Tab-separated table of C-alpha atoms in Angstrom:
chain	number	residue	atom	x	y	z
A	220	MET	CA	-0.007	-0.025	0.116
A	221	ARG	CA	2.852	2.304	1.004
A	222	ALA	CA	4.020	1.959	-2.472
A	223	GLY	CA	0.775	3.030	-4.240
A	224	GLU	CA	0.243	5.605	-1.817
A	225	ALA	CA	3.853	7.366	-2.643
A	226	LEU	CA	3.110	6.693	-6.516
A	227	PHE	CA	-0.466	8.344	-6.682
A	228	SER	CA	0.996	10.768	-4.500
A	229	GLN	CA	3.171	11.652	-7.069
A	230	SER	CA	1.390	11.100	-10.358
A	231	GLY	CA	-1.691	10.434	-9.778
A	232	PHE	CA	-3.836	7.990	-10.385
A	233	ARG	CA	-4.555	7.940	-14.024
A	234	GLY	CA	-0.680	8.366	-14.088
A	235	VAL	CA	0.285	4.850	-12.383
A	236	SER	CA	0.193	1.474	-13.785
A	237	MET	CA	-0.153	-1.863	-11.952
A	238	ARG	CA	3.395	-2.251	-12.826
A	239	ASP	CA	4.589	0.889	-11.394
A	240	ILE	CA	3.265	-0.169	-8.433
A	241	ALA	CA	4.653	-3.597	-8.027
A	242	LYS	CA	7.726	-2.491	-9.374
A	243	ALA	CA	8.217	0.053	-6.510
A	244	ALA	CA	7.179	-2.553	-4.360
A	245	ASP	CA	9.240	-5.097	-5.143
A	246	THR	CA	6.665	-7.399	-5.824
A	247	GLN	CA	4.533	-8.777	-8.563
A	248	VAL	CA	1.269	-7.629	-10.768
A	249	GLY	CA	0.165	-10.932	-9.377
A	250	SER	CA	0.273	-10.417	-6.341
A	251	ILE	CA	-1.380	-6.894	-5.650
A	252	THR	CA	-4.020	-7.942	-7.576
A	253	TYR	CA	-4.780	-11.265	-5.308
A	254	HIS	CA	-4.805	-8.556	-2.063
A	255	PHE	CA	-6.764	-5.506	-3.962
A	256	GLU	CA	-8.373	-7.066	-7.142
A	257	SER	CA	-7.464	-3.585	-8.641
A	258	LYS	CA	-5.963	-0.438	-8.842
A	259	GLU	CA	-8.969	1.249	-8.093
A	260	GLY	CA	-9.200	-1.627	-4.705
A	261	LEU	CA	-5.651	-0.437	-3.550
A	262	LEU	CA	-6.819	3.434	-3.858
A	263	LEU	CA	-10.035	1.932	-1.694
A	264	SER	CA	-7.644	0.572	1.135
A	265	ILE	CA	-5.216	2.950	0.984
A	266	TYR	CA	-8.214	5.603	1.790
A	267	ARG	CA	-9.425	3.398	4.758
A	268	ARG	CA	-6.228	3.083	6.224
A	269	ASN	CA	-5.783	6.385	6.276
A	270	CYS	CA	-9.163	7.793	6.773
A	271	GLY	CA	-10.518	5.409	8.991
A	272	PRO	CA	-9.861	6.576	12.019
A	273	MET	CA	-10.146	10.360	11.295
A	274	ASN	CA	-13.938	9.858	10.334
A	275	GLU	CA	-14.510	7.686	13.443
A	276	ARG	CA	-13.299	10.697	15.393
A	277	ARG	CA	-15.322	13.143	13.277
A	278	ALA	CA	-18.308	11.038	14.276
A	279	GLU	CA	-17.103	10.938	17.842
A	280	LEU	CA	-16.822	14.715	18.001
A	281	LEU	CA	-19.717	15.301	16.240
A	282	ARG	CA	-22.206	13.144	18.818
A	283	GLU	CA	-20.582	15.409	21.181
A	284	ALA	CA	-20.895	18.635	19.543
A	285	GLU	CA	-24.597	18.413	19.167
A	286	ARG	CA	-25.007	17.640	22.679
A	287	ILE	CA	-24.480	21.444	23.154
A	288	LYS	CA	-27.510	23.485	23.897
A	289	ASP	CA	-26.138	26.663	23.009
A	290	ILE	CA	-26.926	27.272	19.179
A	291	ASP	CA	-23.566	29.505	18.910
A	292	GLN	CA	-21.192	27.096	20.843
A	293	ARG	CA	-22.970	23.866	18.819
A	294	LEU	CA	-21.922	25.285	15.581
A	295	GLU	CA	-18.679	25.923	16.796
A	296	ALA	CA	-18.062	22.801	17.888
A	297	ILE	CA	-20.010	20.686	14.480
A	298	VAL	CA	-17.324	22.646	12.329
A	299	ARG	CA	-14.565	21.990	14.599
A	300	ALA	CA	-15.642	18.041	14.734
A	301	TRP	CA	-15.200	17.929	11.021
A	302	VAL	CA	-11.766	19.970	11.063
A	303	LEU	CA	-9.906	19.199	14.192
A	304	PRO	CA	-9.260	15.266	12.823
A	305	ALA	CA	-8.184	15.925	9.585
A	306	LEU	CA	-5.549	18.888	10.969
A	307	SER	CA	-4.697	16.268	13.844
A	308	SER	CA	-3.678	13.474	11.520
A	309	ASN	CA	-2.235	15.435	8.644
A	310	ALA	CA	-0.305	16.890	12.019
A	311	ASP	CA	0.219	13.350	13.867
A	312	LEU	CA	1.042	11.343	10.722
A	313	VAL	CA	-1.541	8.900	12.242
A	314	GLY	CA	-4.673	8.555	9.382
A	315	GLY	CA	-2.823	10.569	6.958
A	316	GLY	CA	-0.267	12.699	6.997
A	317	ALA	CA	1.265	15.140	4.776
A	318	ARG	CA	1.658	12.894	1.956
A	319	PHE	CA	-1.891	11.270	1.954
A	320	ALA	CA	-2.910	15.020	2.104
A	321	ARG	CA	-1.378	15.183	-1.081
A	322	LEU	CA	-2.568	12.133	-2.377
A	323	ARG	CA	-6.506	13.590	-1.273
A	324	ALA	CA	-6.208	16.594	-2.854
A	325	LYS	CA	-4.340	15.313	-6.204
A	326	MET	CA	-7.229	12.377	-6.290
A	327	SER	CA	-10.107	14.920	-5.643
A	328	ALA	CA	-8.846	16.975	-8.662
A	329	GLU	CA	-8.226	14.490	-11.343
A	330	GLY	CA	-11.853	13.768	-11.956
A	331	ASN	CA	-11.343	10.431	-12.451
A	332	GLU	CA	-14.822	8.362	-11.790
A	333	ALA	CA	-13.080	5.387	-10.078
A	334	VAL	CA	-11.376	8.095	-8.008
A	335	ARG	CA	-14.832	10.319	-7.555
A	336	ASP	CA	-16.393	6.435	-6.267
A	337	VAL	CA	-14.009	5.921	-3.512
A	338	ILE	CA	-14.019	9.443	-2.610
A	339	ALA	CA	-18.126	9.396	-2.223
A	340	THR	CA	-17.282	5.714	0.075
A	341	ILE	CA	-15.277	7.133	2.593
A	342	PHE	CA	-16.210	10.549	2.979
A	343	ASP	CA	-20.114	10.992	1.770
A	344	GLU	CA	-21.306	9.731	5.268
A	345	THR	CA	-19.316	12.085	7.005
A	346	SER	CA	-20.152	14.751	5.223
A	347	HIS	CA	-23.913	14.290	5.160
A	348	ALA	CA	-23.254	13.873	9.128
A	349	LEU	CA	-21.851	17.632	9.156
A	350	ILE	CA	-24.478	18.951	6.761
A	351	ASP	CA	-27.137	17.482	8.557
A	352	ALA	CA	-25.870	18.795	11.803
A	353	ILE	CA	-25.474	22.240	10.550
A	354	GLY	CA	-28.785	22.157	9.316
A	355	ARG	CA	-30.181	20.573	12.723
A	356	CYS	CA	-28.729	24.053	14.260
A	357	LEU	CA	-29.042	26.723	11.198
A	358	PRO	CA	-32.965	25.478	10.055
A	359	ALA	CA	-33.454	28.415	8.220
A	360	LEU	CA	-30.431	28.054	6.441
A	361	ALA	CA	-30.940	25.792	2.781
A	362	ARG	CA	-29.668	22.583	2.517
A	363	PRO	CA	-28.020	23.373	-0.637
A	364	THR	CA	-26.570	26.486	0.797
A	365	ILE	CA	-24.866	24.713	3.469
A	366	VAL	CA	-23.381	21.868	1.166
A	367	TRP	CA	-21.925	25.062	-0.974
A	368	ARG	CA	-20.288	26.190	2.407
A	369	CYS	CA	-18.839	22.937	3.487
A	370	HIS	CA	-17.448	22.571	0.120
A	371	PHE	CA	-15.680	25.870	-0.093
A	372	LEU	CA	-14.825	24.500	3.922
A	373	LEU	CA	-13.508	21.347	2.487
A	374	GLY	CA	-11.346	23.460	-0.160
A	375	ALA	CA	-10.113	25.539	2.262
A	376	LEU	CA	-8.881	22.865	4.505
A	377	TYR	CA	-7.338	20.458	1.700
A	378	TYR	CA	-5.286	23.769	0.641
A	379	THR	CA	-3.981	24.642	4.048
A	380	LEU	CA	-3.206	20.560	4.548
A	381	ILE	CA	-0.903	20.834	1.305
A	382	ASP	CA	0.592	24.271	0.923
A	383	PRO	CA	1.207	25.665	4.751
A	384	ASP	CA	4.011	27.709	3.637
A	385	ARG	CA	2.037	30.167	1.757
A	386	ILE	CA	0.428	31.025	4.303
A	387	ASN	CA	4.039	32.105	5.870
A	388	ARG	CA	4.931	33.578	2.441
A	389	LEU	CA	2.149	35.577	1.913
A	390	SER	CA	1.862	36.910	5.690
A	391	GLN	CA	6.183	37.906	5.176
A	392	GLY	CA	6.337	35.717	8.212
A	393	GLU	CA	3.766	37.311	10.669
A	394	ALA	CA	1.721	33.905	10.507
A	395	ASP	CA	2.870	30.453	10.946
A	396	GLY	CA	1.269	28.178	8.192
A	397	ASN	CA	2.485	25.197	10.011
A	398	ASP	CA	1.222	25.888	13.208
A	399	MET	CA	-1.971	23.689	13.094
A	400	LYS	CA	-3.609	25.140	16.020
A	401	GLU	CA	-3.909	28.387	14.818
A	402	ALA	CA	-4.952	26.823	11.312
A	403	LEU	CA	-7.956	24.968	13.174
A	404	GLU	CA	-9.361	28.330	15.203
A	405	GLN	CA	-9.155	30.093	11.883
A	406	LEU	CA	-11.021	27.882	9.645
A	407	VAL	CA	-13.277	27.327	12.093
A	408	MET	CA	-14.222	30.583	12.646
A	409	ALA	CA	-13.993	31.642	8.838
A	410	THR	CA	-16.337	28.416	7.893
A	411	VAL	CA	-18.939	29.785	11.093
A	412	GLY	CA	-19.204	33.392	9.614
A	413	MET	CA	-19.359	31.975	6.771
A	414	LEU	CA	-22.255	29.861	7.883
A	415	ARG	CA	-24.110	32.556	9.432
A	416	SER	CA	-23.655	35.144	6.997
């Protein structure tokens, strides 16, 4: 799986063949197909390994957030429940890391149907849970609006994970894009503001 993850993060899904993966893993193509059935199966396994713990943590934090009675505090906790595990997995290299964040960004941008299916399998359940929780918190906000704004959150999150040094450059060193605690606060506050506007 490591060889596939490394190659996919560098060259994308289309740019990597099963032979490339087998060569990098120092194994036979047949061994890869035995364990994963296909290139899509390998990608799904990579996503499950990296995102399973993150998605479980999101669900746990979301359940806790929904018990908060104050609407403003609940909304902030809901957004934090979705963002924190992604930033934590990147910083701790548990359930992700920088290479997997790059892979996710590359896969999302590639537009391949097989990749879209993998992403849907891994993330749609937690994404719907986030959208539903926000909808219960802000019932006057139409679901399509919530979907759009959550989509913008995802873009900001990905960009923060794959190029944190841009923050350093644009702020001329006054902000540290690698400070995941600050990134968390900025993403949560920006998203809450966007949802409330």
